[in-house]
Amino acid sequence: MSALRILVPVKRVIDYAVKPRVNKAQTAVETAGVKHSMNPFDELSVEEAVRIREKKSYPGGVEDILAFSCGPPKAQDILRTAMAMGADRGIHVEVSEKDEVEPLGVAKLLKAVVEKEKSNLVVLGKQSIDDDSGQTGQILAGLLGWGQATQASKVTFEGDKVLVEKEVDGGTDVVRAKLPMIITTDLRLNEPRYASLPNIMKAKKKKIEKVSVQDLGVDVTKRLKTLKVIEPPPRQGGGKVEDVDGMIKKLKELGSI
Amino acid sequence: MISKVGQFVLRQARTQLAPRASPTPVASLSALARLLSSLAVLEQRDGRLNHGSLGAVTAAQKLGGSITAFVAGGNIKAVAEEAAKVAGIEKIIAVDNAAYDKGLPENYAPLLAENIKKGGFTHVIAGHTAFGKNLMPRVGALLDVQQISDITAIEDEKTFVRPIYAGNAIATVESSDPIKLITIRGTAFAPAAAEGGSASIEDGVDPKAESATEWVSENLAKSDRPDLATASRVVSGGRGLKSKEEFDRIMLPLADALGAAVGASRAAVDSGYADNSLQVGQTGKVVAPQLYLCAGISGAIQHLAGMKDSKVIAAINKDADAPIFQVADVGLVGDLFDKVPELTEKLKQ
């Protein structure tokens, strides 16, 4: 049984607590000067990879945890965070802020990295909280022809097989797969750790390899063109009522009950 | 090059056919009708058609053109016959093979990809459900197509509207792919009528791909209440309920009094007050009922993402400054432990 070589893709996104604003030209969401963080689902991926190593839950052990990010120069900060949480090294595919790569393109880049680095487990977030597509893991599994377990809430190992409990509509499903495979994380998978100061310092010495889209020989031409981005129509709060009777009366007026 | 020619032909067809447009209600798209052919991917469980998945047929009707529906699973005949009655479908492609019962994307994606290629469909539509989310991107990988997730509107045959940033922005995107692979938001496309159609049924191709994963078991929450995603009324509880016992004691009678489904905020789910499958929000279910009545929920943006398209929002919260009151049509400031039971009692009368 060979050791695990885990790949964890992470994305730099606008912090989850920030309310996004659409720019004046209605072409995109304003990102300049806005707080960015690691996509919350990706924190869960890094945490899970580190836990598999720490808890020795896979009998073959963990040989390598590689954090990957495709994004602007500042995506390196996110890779540092992943390394401070316990990833061994990072790989950064640098693209400019305005050339964000679509899920299909990212998956193609990841496929190239998987093949180069001989990864046998890729743990991704189930979706990024900016684009909300929820596709990259599944596309990567399709490109590689590997098994996939999406929206994982529990990952356990049975010899060389992986048991994954998945969140589905109405409850949970359990699937069993052989490595290599793709797992995407649901919020309930784990509770990500905070990186300690010593670990943040140590992470500065870990290596980030910079590669370009061309280095990986991948075509990431966009298939979708964003024509317009607008704010959703605002909801008008209807004001407050004094008591329960007032609430019932208003709901009746609105035809809800 | 080919796609450019294709677009040119479509445009030509539109201008030339427009004057004698067929009498379908979607006038702007009707001229394209004969050039578009959509495949609606329907879901089934244990030999029964999932009527929620008929939203894909509605979306296909908005596009215009011929509509084929796809079903796969063991003993699929009954499901295919049920689907054949759905209004608006011309043809059902059915694949009878128990290997597809659980919708494992490892064999279902090649199955779907083969049938898409064979049928020459221009649009493939599935629900943005656990099944669709798991499956469709993998189909996209096999066809080299960038899927468009969770759309809420169709502008024309290549232009679609979808929420991003937890619904805080609405993007209009234009796809240049030859096949448009789409998942739809269920609350934006009501299921097509289950009666009135008479589609023909034919067998699809079955590539019989092996699955790298095997289905082991499932644990589905059983409930007599309406399904959360499609209920016309939803009552939802948050952190303010304080415990599972209180959640059940306070919220369930209210749900019963209104005939409503039960939902919960992430805080309530994380604290174990309610089952995971009841979570409403960016990472849980997106609902848009006639009435969304919530108690003890502050209204974080991730929660609002899942319910702000509800027709009427009512909120009970003891914090008068809670953000939920900015979107609520009816707000009541007060202790939910007093107000909700009082409301339940008065609704029963």
XYZ file of C-alpha atoms in Angstrom:
606
model
C 0.000 0.000 0.000
C 1.562 3.215 -1.114
C 1.473 6.312 1.018
C -0.992 9.105 0.413
C 0.047 12.064 -1.663
C -2.728 14.531 -0.984
C -3.462 17.565 -3.130
C -5.559 20.349 -1.562
C -6.679 23.102 -3.907
C -7.447 26.369 -2.096
C -9.002 29.565 -3.406
C -8.647 33.154 -2.333
C -12.101 34.704 -2.075
C -13.771 37.731 -0.500
C -14.125 37.000 3.199
C -17.397 35.257 3.986
C -18.476 37.942 6.448
C -18.143 40.802 3.951
C -21.225 41.882 2.055
C -20.172 42.004 -1.597
C -20.883 45.141 -3.632
C -21.362 45.243 -7.363
C -19.135 47.783 -9.153
C -20.576 50.861 -10.849
C -20.013 49.516 -14.356
C -22.030 46.414 -13.412
C -19.317 44.125 -14.710
C -18.255 42.392 -11.508
C -18.212 42.469 -7.737
C -15.870 45.090 -6.275
C -12.758 43.326 -4.940
C -10.247 46.164 -4.515
C -9.613 47.015 -0.883
C -11.960 44.267 0.306
C -10.846 41.712 2.895
C -10.021 38.347 1.351
C -9.558 34.956 3.001
C -9.279 31.302 2.174
C -12.561 29.891 0.889
C -14.169 28.346 4.024
C -14.720 24.966 2.367
C -11.030 24.839 1.458
C -10.021 25.328 5.094
C -11.943 22.133 5.761
C -9.971 20.369 2.998
C -6.629 21.397 4.457
C -7.761 20.451 7.959
C -8.935 17.032 6.793
C -5.654 16.320 4.993
C -3.667 17.301 8.078
C -5.894 15.189 10.319
C -5.460 12.111 8.118
C -1.726 12.516 8.707
C -1.926 13.300 12.431
C -4.427 10.595 13.284
C -2.591 8.086 11.097
C -6.030 7.091 9.834
C -4.647 5.781 6.555
C -2.491 2.685 7.154
C -0.031 3.620 4.410
C 0.629 7.014 5.972
C 0.749 10.451 4.394
C 3.837 11.230 2.377
C 2.961 14.691 1.144
C 0.317 17.398 1.454
C 0.499 19.830 -1.444
C -1.579 22.991 -1.410
C -2.518 24.430 -4.808
C -3.941 27.775 -5.747
C -4.717 29.407 -9.069
C -5.124 33.140 -8.740
C -3.513 36.561 -8.513
C -0.149 37.120 -6.746
C -1.985 37.557 -3.441
C -3.219 33.962 -3.618
C 0.209 33.183 -2.138
C -1.087 34.460 1.221
C -3.721 31.742 1.121
C -1.086 29.114 0.328
C 0.925 30.342 3.341
C -2.178 29.900 5.501
C -2.597 26.340 4.212
C 1.037 25.621 5.017
C 0.690 27.165 8.464
C -2.187 24.750 9.039
C 0.061 21.833 8.086
C 0.447 21.519 4.319
C 4.045 20.673 3.348
C 4.453 22.889 0.310
C 2.543 24.977 -2.174
C 2.113 25.370 -5.879
C 0.850 28.640 -7.306
C -0.505 29.079 -10.802
C -0.433 32.820 -11.193
C -3.090 34.569 -13.240
C -4.164 38.189 -13.077
C -7.127 39.272 -10.977
C -9.330 39.830 -14.032
C -8.446 36.536 -15.699
C -10.143 34.311 -13.203
C -10.102 30.752 -14.501
C -13.395 28.877 -14.768
C -13.965 25.535 -12.978
C -13.256 23.567 -16.177
C -9.923 25.369 -16.596
C -8.968 24.958 -12.935
C -9.808 21.254 -13.131
C -7.564 20.908 -16.187
C -4.716 22.633 -14.336
C -5.304 20.331 -11.363
C -5.227 17.277 -13.614
C -1.805 18.338 -14.887
C -0.576 18.836 -11.305
C -2.009 15.492 -10.159
C -0.146 13.725 -12.945
C 3.098 15.603 -12.318
C 2.999 15.174 -8.542
C 1.523 11.663 -8.553
C -1.250 12.676 -6.178
C -3.637 9.888 -5.212
C -6.158 11.842 -3.151
C -7.503 15.301 -3.937
C -9.594 17.019 -1.294
C -11.462 20.113 -2.506
C -14.079 22.384 -1.052
C -17.570 21.605 -2.328
C -17.936 25.134 -3.689
C -16.258 28.514 -3.582
C -18.394 31.106 -1.874
C -17.828 33.708 -4.604
C -18.814 31.915 -7.800
C -20.967 29.269 -6.019
C -20.590 26.872 -8.965
C -19.693 23.741 -7.000
C -18.098 21.986 -9.965
C -14.309 21.739 -9.823
C -13.991 18.485 -7.870
C -16.493 16.641 -10.025
C -14.921 17.894 -13.268
C -11.466 16.828 -12.053
C -12.790 13.370 -11.167
C -14.321 13.146 -14.634
C -11.123 14.247 -16.367
C -9.044 11.748 -14.400
C -11.652 8.978 -14.487
C -11.387 8.660 -10.706
C -14.093 7.964 -8.157
C -15.697 10.942 -6.456
C -17.415 11.584 -3.149
C -18.960 15.029 -2.913
C -20.150 16.969 0.131
C -18.307 14.714 2.536
C -19.200 14.954 6.204
C -17.048 12.001 7.320
C -14.041 10.240 5.816
C -12.740 6.930 7.169
C -10.299 4.381 5.814
C -10.837 0.620 5.564
C -7.508 -0.805 4.426
C -6.919 0.666 0.996
C -10.539 1.697 0.625
C -12.113 4.965 1.636
C -15.566 5.223 3.172
C -17.188 8.605 2.758
C -20.400 9.798 4.315
C -21.970 12.417 2.046
C -24.573 15.061 2.687
C -27.445 14.595 0.230
C -30.978 15.980 -0.018
C -32.930 14.545 2.881
C -30.054 12.958 4.797
C -26.765 11.208 4.193
C -25.352 8.571 1.842
C -22.295 6.398 2.355
C -20.082 5.385 -0.570
C -16.952 3.244 -0.668
C -14.167 3.926 -3.130
C -10.673 2.770 -3.904
C -7.836 5.223 -4.190
C -7.093 7.290 -6.144
C -10.140 9.457 -5.599
C -11.637 12.925 -5.269
C -13.397 14.148 -2.140
C -15.203 17.476 -1.747
C -15.858 18.837 1.719
C -19.094 19.827 3.394
C -19.153 22.217 6.328
C -19.757 19.429 8.804
C -16.609 17.491 7.951
C -14.468 19.046 10.663
C -13.607 22.201 12.565
C -10.566 23.844 10.970
C -7.755 24.844 13.322
C -6.287 28.277 13.727
C -2.687 28.460 12.613
C -0.456 29.156 15.624
C 2.191 31.870 15.444
C 5.125 29.401 15.458
C 3.454 27.489 12.635
C 2.898 30.707 10.704
C 6.630 31.447 11.089
C 7.549 27.919 9.990
C 5.248 28.217 6.987
C 7.350 31.120 5.725
C 10.215 28.675 5.170
C 8.089 26.189 3.262
C 8.389 26.277 -0.492
C 5.887 27.710 -2.954
C 6.562 26.681 -6.531
C 5.352 29.162 -9.109
C 4.169 27.800 -12.416
C 2.283 29.338 -15.298
C -0.712 28.062 -17.187
C 1.632 27.579 -20.167
C 4.079 25.517 -18.067
C 1.276 23.085 -17.399
C 0.301 23.077 -21.073
C -3.365 23.659 -20.388
C -5.914 25.630 -22.402
C -8.005 27.653 -19.966
C -9.917 29.711 -22.519
C -13.167 30.888 -20.986
C -16.382 29.365 -22.199
C -18.643 31.758 -20.363
C -18.723 35.493 -20.869
C -20.129 37.589 -18.055
C -22.399 40.114 -19.715
C -23.601 41.849 -16.597
C -23.526 41.682 -12.823
C -26.228 43.448 -10.854
C -27.371 43.752 -7.266
C -30.460 41.684 -6.542
C -33.637 43.738 -6.151
C -33.674 44.912 -2.553
C -36.389 43.550 -0.291
C -38.387 46.081 1.546
C -38.736 45.266 5.184
C -42.406 45.624 5.972
C -41.856 47.003 9.430
C -42.710 45.558 12.785
C -45.889 44.635 14.555
C -46.634 45.017 18.246
C -47.830 41.559 19.179
C -48.845 38.116 17.980
C -52.326 39.318 17.021
C -50.736 42.012 14.867
C -48.588 39.375 13.193
C -51.574 37.143 12.420
C -53.540 40.112 11.094
C -50.702 41.183 8.805
C -50.127 37.647 7.545
C -53.819 37.401 6.734
C -53.679 40.719 4.861
C -50.735 39.412 2.869
C -52.673 36.240 2.110
C -50.071 33.985 3.703
C -52.423 32.258 6.126
C -15.078 28.170 -36.214
C -17.852 25.642 -36.181
C -19.557 27.340 -33.293
C -19.367 30.685 -35.086
C -21.032 29.207 -38.118
C -23.611 27.619 -35.860
C -24.420 30.927 -34.233
C -24.684 32.559 -37.646
C -27.127 29.930 -38.795
C -29.173 30.362 -35.636
C -29.289 34.101 -36.094
C -30.303 33.746 -39.726
C -32.967 31.272 -38.806
C -34.312 33.596 -36.185
C -34.668 36.570 -38.497
C -36.193 34.547 -41.288
C -38.570 32.521 -39.221
C -39.676 35.245 -36.862
C -42.606 36.559 -38.958
C -44.277 33.171 -39.005
C -43.462 32.212 -35.496
C -45.332 29.220 -34.151
C -48.028 30.030 -31.594
C -46.025 28.999 -28.534
C -46.166 31.465 -25.649
C -42.396 32.100 -25.696
C -42.571 34.323 -28.731
C -38.983 35.563 -28.793
C -37.608 32.059 -28.780
C -40.227 30.245 -30.756
C -38.527 30.735 -34.115
C -35.589 28.779 -32.844
C -37.834 26.012 -31.681
C -36.968 23.524 -34.389
C -33.236 24.077 -33.968
C -33.108 23.627 -30.236
C -33.402 20.233 -28.695
C -33.272 19.913 -24.963
C -32.706 16.913 -22.767
C -34.279 17.153 -19.313
C -32.599 14.792 -16.857
C -35.253 13.450 -14.483
C -34.609 11.907 -11.091
C -36.199 8.774 -9.723
C -36.002 6.897 -6.462
C -37.148 3.343 -5.873
C -39.082 3.250 -9.112
C -40.896 6.535 -8.552
C -40.440 9.726 -10.504
C -39.224 12.687 -8.459
C -41.715 15.374 -9.398
C -39.373 18.099 -8.157
C -37.083 17.230 -11.063
C -39.810 18.243 -13.541
C -38.570 21.821 -13.176
C -36.041 20.797 -15.848
C -38.942 20.325 -18.260
C -40.263 23.796 -17.421
C -36.841 25.288 -18.138
C -36.723 23.400 -21.434
C -40.158 24.815 -22.330
C -38.806 28.316 -21.744
C -36.027 27.624 -24.224
C -38.483 26.347 -26.799
C -37.633 23.525 -29.181
C -38.154 19.822 -28.790
C -37.971 18.320 -25.330
C -36.716 14.866 -24.529
C -36.553 13.548 -20.989
C -34.037 11.065 -19.649
C -34.534 8.445 -16.945
C -32.328 5.543 -15.878
C -32.495 2.814 -13.255
C -33.638 -0.740 -12.641
C -37.204 -1.594 -13.785
C -37.496 1.876 -15.214
C -40.650 1.144 -17.222
C -43.102 2.532 -14.660
C -41.057 5.708 -14.195
C -40.803 6.168 -17.963
C -44.557 5.757 -18.318
C -45.162 8.277 -15.562
C -42.753 10.711 -17.226
C -44.428 10.155 -20.604
C -47.587 11.759 -19.211
C -45.779 14.976 -18.276
C -46.973 17.887 -20.384
C -44.586 19.156 -23.027
C -42.252 16.173 -23.441
C -41.979 14.623 -26.915
C -39.872 11.616 -26.114
C -38.564 9.707 -23.126
C -35.179 8.049 -23.299
C -35.132 5.271 -20.717
C -32.196 3.077 -19.748
C -33.170 0.005 -17.762
C -30.206 -1.000 -15.635
C -30.149 -1.238 -11.847
C -26.541 0.010 -11.886
C -27.974 3.534 -12.253
C -30.395 3.352 -9.322
C -28.231 5.361 -6.958
C -27.163 7.929 -9.506
C -23.448 7.247 -9.038
C -21.756 9.807 -11.288
C -18.925 7.407 -12.210
C -21.244 5.349 -14.392
C -24.145 7.789 -14.787
C -21.972 10.536 -16.331
C -20.676 8.319 -19.189
C -24.240 7.073 -19.677
C -25.585 10.581 -19.991
C -22.677 11.772 -22.152
C -23.247 8.926 -24.642
C -26.954 9.651 -24.876
C -26.315 13.384 -25.300
C -23.896 12.690 -28.164
C -26.245 10.238 -29.813
C -29.263 12.530 -29.529
C -27.386 15.641 -30.645
C -28.971 17.763 -27.918
C -28.150 21.457 -27.750
C -29.228 21.855 -24.118
C -29.047 19.455 -21.204
C -30.890 20.464 -18.057
C -30.925 18.962 -14.569
C -31.942 20.226 -11.155
C -29.309 21.812 -8.899
C -29.988 19.047 -6.389
C -27.541 16.678 -4.677
C -27.964 14.406 -7.735
C -27.492 17.159 -10.326
C -24.612 18.820 -8.489
C -22.778 15.519 -8.205
C -23.400 14.430 -11.780
C -23.480 17.321 -14.221
C -19.953 18.750 -13.803
C -18.609 15.264 -14.478
C -20.685 15.106 -17.658
C -19.162 18.488 -18.526
C -15.690 17.005 -18.114
C -16.530 14.183 -20.515
C -17.977 16.569 -23.122
C -15.404 19.342 -22.517
C -18.156 21.806 -21.669
C -18.267 24.442 -18.920
C -21.507 23.790 -17.061
C -23.639 26.678 -15.832
C -24.775 26.101 -12.243
C -27.986 26.938 -10.444
C -29.585 29.239 -13.004
C -32.661 31.252 -12.044
C -33.627 32.566 -15.484
C -33.133 31.958 -19.193
C -32.647 35.021 -21.421
C -32.084 33.225 -24.687
C -30.600 29.966 -25.928
C -27.118 30.856 -24.741
C -27.670 33.479 -22.064
C -28.503 32.567 -18.508
C -28.923 34.302 -15.183
C -27.434 32.923 -11.978
C -26.867 34.186 -8.463
C -23.267 34.471 -7.223
C -21.775 35.493 -3.862
C -24.541 33.811 -1.880
C -27.186 35.619 -3.898
C -25.691 39.048 -3.195
C -25.076 39.545 -6.905
C -26.845 38.302 -10.007
C -24.694 37.462 -13.017
C -25.848 37.165 -16.616
C -23.544 34.834 -18.531
C -23.298 33.850 -22.161
C -22.037 30.395 -23.027
C -19.961 29.718 -26.137
C -20.041 25.947 -25.686
C -21.801 23.927 -28.408
C -23.802 22.083 -25.754
C -25.274 24.088 -22.894
C -25.080 22.054 -19.732
C -27.271 23.613 -17.076
C -28.445 22.997 -13.557
C -31.512 24.944 -12.485
C -32.603 26.368 -9.177
C -35.763 24.452 -8.296
C -37.512 27.439 -6.761
C -37.117 29.411 -9.997
C -38.674 26.779 -12.274
C -41.880 25.196 -11.005
C -42.315 21.524 -11.955
C -44.087 20.905 -15.265
C -47.630 19.498 -15.076
C -47.520 15.752 -14.430
C -50.537 15.157 -16.694
C -51.551 15.991 -20.214
C -48.612 14.679 -22.210
C -48.177 11.586 -24.315
C -44.479 11.120 -25.061
C -43.054 8.129 -26.859
C -40.641 5.957 -24.912
C -37.465 4.550 -26.372
C -34.420 2.775 -25.030
C -31.249 4.804 -24.656
C -27.714 3.619 -25.281
C -26.050 1.983 -22.300
C -22.235 2.156 -22.283
C -22.220 0.099 -19.051
C -19.254 1.971 -17.556
C -17.801 0.609 -14.346
C -18.137 2.748 -11.236
C -15.021 3.376 -9.188
C -17.212 3.878 -6.134
C -19.912 1.678 -4.708
C -22.989 2.800 -2.837
C -23.012 1.416 0.713
C -25.983 2.803 2.597
C -28.148 5.823 3.192
C -29.710 7.458 6.173
C -32.596 9.650 5.161
C -34.528 11.735 7.646
C -38.129 10.529 7.636
C -40.867 13.054 8.061
C -44.596 13.350 7.412
C -44.221 17.072 6.913
C -43.940 18.645 3.452
C -40.564 18.508 1.724
C -38.505 21.549 2.684
C -37.381 22.461 -0.834
C -40.881 22.533 -2.319
C -43.141 23.393 0.639
C -45.415 26.416 0.274
C -44.849 27.304 3.920
C -41.664 26.914 5.946
C -41.061 27.581 9.612
C -37.435 27.840 10.573
C -35.596 28.022 13.867
C -32.168 29.275 14.806
C -29.703 29.506 17.629
C -32.302 31.258 19.772
C -34.066 27.926 20.363
C -31.218 26.939 22.711
C -31.586 23.123 22.548
C -32.952 20.275 20.454
C -35.722 19.676 22.995
C -36.817 23.292 22.833
C -36.540 23.305 19.044
C -38.868 20.319 18.814
C -41.209 21.637 21.520
C -41.536 25.136 20.050
C -41.123 24.778 16.277
C -42.791 21.474 15.422
C -46.279 22.417 16.722
C -46.039 25.701 14.795
C -45.124 23.767 11.649
C -48.093 21.463 12.196
C -50.458 24.370 12.818
C -49.432 25.883 9.470
C -48.943 22.634 7.561
C -45.396 23.840 6.987
C -42.020 22.215 6.432
C -39.344 22.725 9.076
C -36.056 24.455 8.360
C -33.142 25.634 10.460
C -30.216 28.000 10.415
C -26.656 26.718 10.298
C -26.178 27.685 13.940
C -29.119 25.492 14.936
C -27.848 22.593 12.839
C -24.264 22.893 14.093
C -25.495 22.933 17.686
C -27.448 19.736 17.029
C -30.907 21.276 17.439
C -31.988 20.123 13.996
C -30.905 17.637 11.348
C -28.326 18.712 8.731
C -30.785 18.159 5.922
C -32.994 20.947 7.303
C -30.387 23.671 6.885
C -31.536 26.652 4.850
C -28.874 28.884 3.324
C -25.992 29.221 0.894
C -24.618 25.833 1.884
C -27.917 24.156 2.628
C -31.266 24.272 0.860
C -32.546 27.237 -1.092
C -36.258 27.711 -0.491
C -38.795 30.216 -1.822
C -42.106 29.387 -0.148
C -45.220 31.563 0.048
C -44.474 32.068 3.725
C -41.148 31.799 5.532
C -41.660 32.233 9.241
C -38.505 32.213 11.303
C -37.784 32.459 14.999
C -34.476 33.006 16.732
C -32.616 33.618 13.465
C -30.515 36.777 13.196
C -30.345 36.794 9.399
C -26.679 36.312 8.418
C -26.040 36.729 4.673
C -25.420 33.000 4.285
C -28.875 32.301 5.696
C -30.580 35.025 3.663
C -29.071 33.434 0.541
C -31.342 30.474 1.122
C -34.662 32.198 1.777
C -34.792 35.790 0.603
C -36.850 34.929 -2.473
C -39.693 33.788 -0.234
C -42.922 35.621 -1.020
C -43.581 36.698 2.555
C -40.998 36.621 5.320
C -42.105 36.817 8.947
C -39.619 36.960 11.803
C -39.729 36.699 15.571
C -36.562 37.785 17.325
C -35.827 39.477 20.612
C -33.066 41.627 19.099
C -34.782 44.595 17.432
C -31.614 45.297 15.431
C -31.272 41.786 13.977
C -30.645 41.986 10.206
C -33.575 39.631 9.592
C -35.921 42.584 10.264
C -34.489 44.415 7.245
C -35.938 41.774 4.929
C -38.966 40.627 6.919
C -42.402 41.729 5.735
C -43.714 41.158 9.227
C -41.408 41.489 12.208
C -42.180 40.886 15.835
C -39.686 41.822 18.514
C -40.098 39.495 21.453
C -39.057 36.343 23.238
C -39.718 33.414 20.931
C -40.414 31.158 23.927
C -43.527 33.266 24.627
C -44.467 34.438 21.158
C -44.194 31.230 19.142
C -46.444 29.110 21.420
C -48.942 31.989 21.532
C -48.858 32.193 17.733
C -49.289 28.419 17.467
C -52.308 28.490 19.766
C -53.961 31.377 17.938
C -53.339 29.796 14.533
C -55.039 26.612 15.678
C -58.224 28.484 16.504
